Amino acid sequence: MRHLILSDIHSNLEALHAVLRNAEGAYDTIVCCGDLVGYNAAPIEVIDWARKTLSAVVRGNHDTVCCGIEDPLMFNSVAREAALWTLDELPPASRAWLAELPAGPLTFDGFEIAHGSPGGEDDYLIDTVDVSGLDQIMMRKICFFGHTHLQGGWSWQRGGIQRLTKPALSEDERIIDLDPDFLYLINPGSVGQPRDGDPRAAYAIWDSGNSLLRYRRVKYDIRAAQNRIHEAGLPEYLADRLAAGR
């Protein structure tokens, strides 16, 4: 089975469409590690697509705020403004659907999906020290997660914890052969707001039958996504950061 693994779409319809075009024919199901909405300006369209298309999804912290079940008190001012705009923009049916999304971790077809971490949906896994001990609580040998907007991950091998590396700026794809004896924490990266210095939309394809992981990056129409932000009256910073990949 080939799974298209997405995370942190964040209402960026242009990036989502580019990913789906780029991955066409290479997957059987689509799963998402949360944060469908927030930051960008196409929340209704992204939710409509998700409701029709996703085989499995967990909620992200922006999803819980943008549907009104949590307050944005812990968000910075820019994220808070975007979340409140999204909450006001969404129709009741979309807010209700977001509110019913499950908290991770969630098991699906032999692997696990989470937003922040298998240990906590709001945890940030950035450095190797952050993942220490998580091998003791993972429910499956592979867990996909998001939240950091940083494509990559870790594996528990005989020599200890090893980092998984994303494609270089000169690459569109990096293929990793996963060892069935090892444990893996894998971040597909952010579709809608990458923060690793590469502005291209990020995603992954997990081919369970062949034990192959494909990290991928694809260019999208950043200018169109920025124009949506401008037209919505959202903070200029949210448009600027798309071009920087920060």
Short mmCIF file of C-alpha atoms in Angstrom, two decimals:
data_model
loop_
_atom_site.label_atom_id
_atom_site.label_comp_id
_atom_site.label_asym_id
_atom_site.label_seq_id
_atom_site.Cartn_x
_atom_site.Cartn_y
_atom_site.Cartn_z
CA MET A 1 0.00 0.00 0.00
CA ARG A 2 1.28 3.45 -0.91
CA HIS A 3 0.34 6.28 1.44
CA LEU A 4 0.59 10.00 0.72
CA ILE A 5 1.61 11.54 4.05
CA LEU A 6 0.76 15.22 4.56
CA SER A 7 1.01 17.59 7.49
CA ASP A 8 0.56 21.28 8.29
CA ILE A 9 -1.36 22.26 5.17
CA HIS A 10 -2.42 25.43 6.98
CA SER A 11 -5.10 26.61 4.54
CA ASN A 12 -2.62 26.87 1.66
CA LEU A 13 -4.68 25.65 -1.29
CA GLU A 14 -2.03 26.45 -3.90
CA ALA A 15 0.57 24.31 -2.12
CA LEU A 16 -1.93 21.48 -1.60
CA HIS A 17 -2.86 21.42 -5.29
CA ALA A 18 0.82 21.35 -6.29
CA VAL A 19 1.47 18.39 -3.99
CA LEU A 20 -1.51 16.45 -5.32
CA ARG A 21 -0.41 17.05 -8.92
CA ASN A 22 3.17 16.06 -8.11
CA ALA A 23 2.12 12.87 -6.31
CA GLU A 24 -0.55 11.83 -8.81
CA GLY A 25 -0.48 8.08 -9.48
CA ALA A 26 2.02 7.39 -6.70
CA TYR A 27 -0.35 6.70 -3.79
CA ASP A 28 -3.45 4.75 -2.76
CA THR A 29 -4.51 6.64 0.37
CA ILE A 30 -3.92 10.08 1.91
CA VAL A 31 -3.36 10.71 5.61
CA CYS A 32 -2.69 13.97 7.45
CA CYS A 33 -0.81 14.69 10.68
CA GLY A 34 -2.89 17.74 11.54
CA ASP A 35 -3.07 21.51 11.19
CA LEU A 36 -5.28 21.66 8.15
CA VAL A 37 -6.00 25.32 8.82
CA GLY A 38 -4.44 28.48 10.24
CA TYR A 39 -1.98 31.03 8.84
CA ASN A 40 -3.12 31.02 5.19
CA ALA A 41 -6.36 32.12 3.58
CA ALA A 42 -8.19 29.13 2.06
CA PRO A 43 -9.53 27.24 5.11
CA ILE A 44 -12.96 26.43 3.67
CA GLU A 45 -11.53 24.92 0.49
CA VAL A 46 -8.93 22.85 2.37
CA ILE A 47 -11.51 21.49 4.82
CA ASP A 48 -13.92 20.63 2.00
CA TRP A 49 -11.14 18.70 0.28
CA ALA A 50 -10.10 16.95 3.51
CA ARG A 51 -13.62 15.82 4.36
CA LYS A 52 -13.95 14.13 0.97
CA THR A 53 -10.47 12.74 0.59
CA LEU A 54 -8.53 11.85 3.74
CA SER A 55 -8.42 8.24 4.90
CA ALA A 56 -7.02 9.19 8.32
CA VAL A 57 -6.29 12.47 10.10
CA VAL A 58 -5.49 13.76 13.58
CA ARG A 59 -6.08 17.26 14.84
CA GLY A 60 -3.39 19.90 15.19
CA ASN A 61 -3.18 22.77 17.64
CA HIS A 62 -4.36 25.26 15.02
CA ASP A 63 -7.31 23.03 14.19
CA THR A 64 -8.49 23.07 17.81
CA VAL A 65 -8.21 26.85 18.06
CA CYS A 66 -9.71 27.59 14.64
CA CYS A 67 -12.84 25.59 15.47
CA GLY A 68 -13.27 27.31 18.84
CA ILE A 69 -12.66 24.45 21.28
CA GLU A 70 -9.44 26.01 22.59
CA ASP A 71 -8.37 29.63 23.10
CA PRO A 72 -5.42 31.08 21.15
CA LEU A 73 -3.77 32.37 24.32
CA MET A 74 -0.51 30.51 23.69
CA PHE A 75 -0.22 31.71 20.08
CA ASN A 76 1.91 34.67 19.07
CA SER A 77 0.04 37.71 17.85
CA VAL A 78 0.30 36.81 14.14
CA ALA A 79 -0.86 33.22 14.62
CA ARG A 80 -3.64 34.41 16.91
CA GLU A 81 -4.92 36.93 14.37
CA ALA A 82 -4.97 34.29 11.64
CA ALA A 83 -6.72 31.78 13.90
CA LEU A 84 -9.44 34.23 14.89
CA TRP A 85 -9.93 35.22 11.24
CA THR A 86 -10.29 31.52 10.35
CA LEU A 87 -12.77 30.90 13.17
CA ASP A 88 -14.90 33.77 11.91
CA GLU A 89 -14.57 32.64 8.28
CA LEU A 90 -15.55 28.98 8.72
CA PRO A 91 -19.20 27.95 8.41
CA PRO A 92 -20.68 25.92 11.31
CA ALA A 93 -20.37 22.59 9.47
CA SER A 94 -16.63 23.09 8.90
CA ARG A 95 -16.03 24.12 12.52
CA ALA A 96 -17.98 21.08 13.74
CA TRP A 97 -15.94 18.74 11.55
CA LEU A 98 -12.67 20.18 12.87
CA ALA A 99 -13.91 19.87 16.43
CA GLU A 100 -14.55 16.15 15.95
CA LEU A 101 -11.05 15.33 14.70
CA PRO A 102 -9.29 12.83 16.99
CA ALA A 103 -6.24 13.68 19.05
CA GLY A 104 -3.18 11.68 18.10
CA PRO A 105 -1.61 9.28 18.17
CA LEU A 106 -3.81 7.25 15.84
CA THR A 107 -2.96 3.91 14.25
CA PHE A 108 -3.73 3.32 10.58
CA ASP A 109 -2.74 0.42 8.32
CA GLY A 110 0.18 -0.67 10.47
CA PHE A 111 1.70 2.71 11.27
CA GLU A 112 0.98 5.58 13.63
CA ILE A 113 0.18 9.25 13.02
CA ALA A 114 0.46 12.10 15.51
CA HIS A 115 0.61 15.87 15.34
CA GLY A 116 3.37 16.80 17.75
CA SER A 117 4.63 13.48 19.08
CA PRO A 118 3.43 10.01 20.07
CA GLY A 119 3.90 11.31 23.61
CA GLY A 120 1.87 14.52 23.31
CA GLU A 121 -0.01 16.25 20.51
CA ASP A 122 1.53 19.66 21.26
CA ASP A 123 5.12 18.48 21.78
CA TYR A 124 7.83 19.79 19.44
CA LEU A 125 10.37 17.27 18.14
CA ILE A 126 13.25 19.34 16.80
CA ASP A 127 16.48 17.89 18.18
CA THR A 128 17.57 14.34 18.92
CA VAL A 129 17.28 14.99 22.65
CA ASP A 130 13.55 15.62 22.12
CA VAL A 131 12.93 12.06 20.92
CA SER A 132 14.83 10.26 23.66
CA GLY A 133 12.60 7.60 25.20
CA LEU A 134 9.83 7.83 22.62
CA ASP A 135 10.78 4.41 21.30
CA GLN A 136 9.35 3.06 24.57
CA ILE A 137 5.84 4.41 23.92
CA MET A 138 5.43 4.11 20.16
CA MET A 139 2.56 1.79 19.26
CA ARG A 140 4.00 0.88 15.86
CA LYS A 141 7.47 0.75 14.33
CA ILE A 142 6.73 3.81 12.20
CA CYS A 143 5.14 7.04 13.43
CA PHE A 144 4.52 10.03 11.18
CA PHE A 145 4.26 13.42 12.88
CA GLY A 146 4.24 17.13 12.04
CA HIS A 147 3.92 20.38 14.02
CA THR A 148 7.51 21.65 13.56
CA HIS A 149 7.23 22.28 9.78
CA LEU A 150 10.67 20.63 9.48
CA GLN A 151 10.99 17.71 7.07
CA GLY A 152 13.12 14.86 8.41
CA GLY A 153 13.02 12.54 11.40
CA TRP A 154 14.89 9.86 13.31
CA SER A 155 15.47 6.13 13.39
CA TRP A 156 16.42 3.87 16.28
CA GLN A 157 19.18 1.64 14.94
CA ARG A 158 21.69 -0.71 16.50
CA GLY A 159 24.16 2.15 16.80
CA GLY A 160 21.67 4.46 18.47
CA ILE A 161 19.39 7.24 17.24
CA GLN A 162 20.13 8.46 13.72
CA ARG A 163 18.67 11.47 11.90
CA LEU A 164 16.81 11.15 8.62
CA THR A 165 17.66 13.87 6.13
CA LYS A 166 15.37 15.75 3.76
CA PRO A 167 16.10 16.48 0.09
CA ALA A 168 18.74 19.10 -0.56
CA LEU A 169 17.72 22.35 -2.25
CA SER A 170 19.00 20.86 -5.52
CA GLU A 171 16.87 17.71 -5.13
CA ASP A 172 13.16 17.05 -5.65
CA GLU A 173 13.18 13.72 -3.84
CA ARG A 174 15.16 11.64 -1.38
CA ILE A 175 14.43 7.91 -1.12
CA ILE A 176 15.17 5.99 2.09
CA ASP A 177 14.96 2.21 2.40
CA LEU A 178 13.48 1.54 5.86
CA ASP A 179 14.72 -1.48 7.81
CA PRO A 180 11.79 -3.44 9.28
CA ASP A 181 13.85 -4.11 12.42
CA PHE A 182 14.25 -0.41 13.26
CA LEU A 183 11.85 2.18 14.69
CA TYR A 184 11.16 5.43 12.84
CA LEU A 185 9.76 8.86 13.63
CA ILE A 186 9.11 10.62 10.32
CA ASN A 187 8.08 14.21 9.66
CA PRO A 188 6.84 14.68 6.07
CA GLY A 189 7.35 18.42 6.42
CA SER A 190 4.80 21.16 5.97
CA VAL A 191 2.70 21.44 2.84
CA GLY A 192 1.58 24.99 3.48
CA GLN A 193 4.31 26.76 5.45
CA PRO A 194 7.77 25.11 5.37
CA ARG A 195 10.25 26.45 7.92
CA ASP A 196 13.46 24.64 6.95
CA GLY A 197 14.80 27.23 4.53
CA ASP A 198 13.21 25.57 1.50
CA PRO A 199 9.99 27.32 0.38
CA ARG A 200 8.83 24.34 -1.70
CA ALA A 201 5.86 22.37 -0.38
CA ALA A 202 6.94 19.27 1.51
CA TYR A 203 5.38 15.83 1.76
CA ALA A 204 6.22 12.13 1.90
CA ILE A 205 5.11 8.87 0.32
CA TRP A 206 5.34 5.67 2.35
CA ASP A 207 5.35 2.51 0.24
CA SER A 208 4.77 -0.16 2.88
CA GLY A 209 4.97 -3.05 0.43
CA ASN A 210 8.52 -2.15 -0.59
CA SER A 211 9.58 -0.47 2.70
CA LEU A 212 10.45 2.72 0.83
CA LEU A 213 10.04 6.26 2.12
CA ARG A 214 10.11 9.12 -0.35
CA TYR A 215 10.65 12.64 0.97
CA ARG A 216 9.54 15.06 -1.72
CA ARG A 217 9.55 18.82 -2.41
CA VAL A 218 7.59 20.63 -5.09
CA LYS A 219 7.36 24.26 -6.21
CA TYR A 220 3.98 25.94 -6.08
CA ASP A 221 2.46 29.31 -6.90
CA ILE A 222 3.63 31.22 -3.85
CA ARG A 223 2.53 34.54 -5.33
CA ALA A 224 -1.08 33.31 -5.59
CA ALA A 225 -1.03 32.12 -1.97
CA GLN A 226 0.40 35.48 -0.91
CA ASN A 227 -2.31 37.33 -2.82
CA ARG A 228 -4.98 35.37 -0.93
CA ILE A 229 -3.38 36.47 2.34
CA HIS A 230 -3.31 40.10 1.23
CA GLU A 231 -6.93 40.01 0.05
CA ALA A 232 -8.04 38.50 3.36
CA GLY A 233 -6.33 41.30 5.29
CA LEU A 234 -4.11 38.87 7.21
CA PRO A 235 -0.69 39.99 8.51
CA GLU A 236 1.89 40.76 5.83
CA TYR A 237 4.42 38.59 7.64
CA LEU A 238 2.42 35.48 6.79
CA ALA A 239 2.81 36.23 3.09
CA ASP A 240 6.50 37.14 3.35
CA ARG A 241 7.53 33.99 5.16
CA LEU A 242 6.16 31.72 2.40
CA ALA A 243 8.80 32.96 -0.02
CA ALA A 244 11.57 32.55 2.56
CA GLY A 245 10.59 29.09 3.77
CA ARG A 246 11.02 30.26 7.37
#
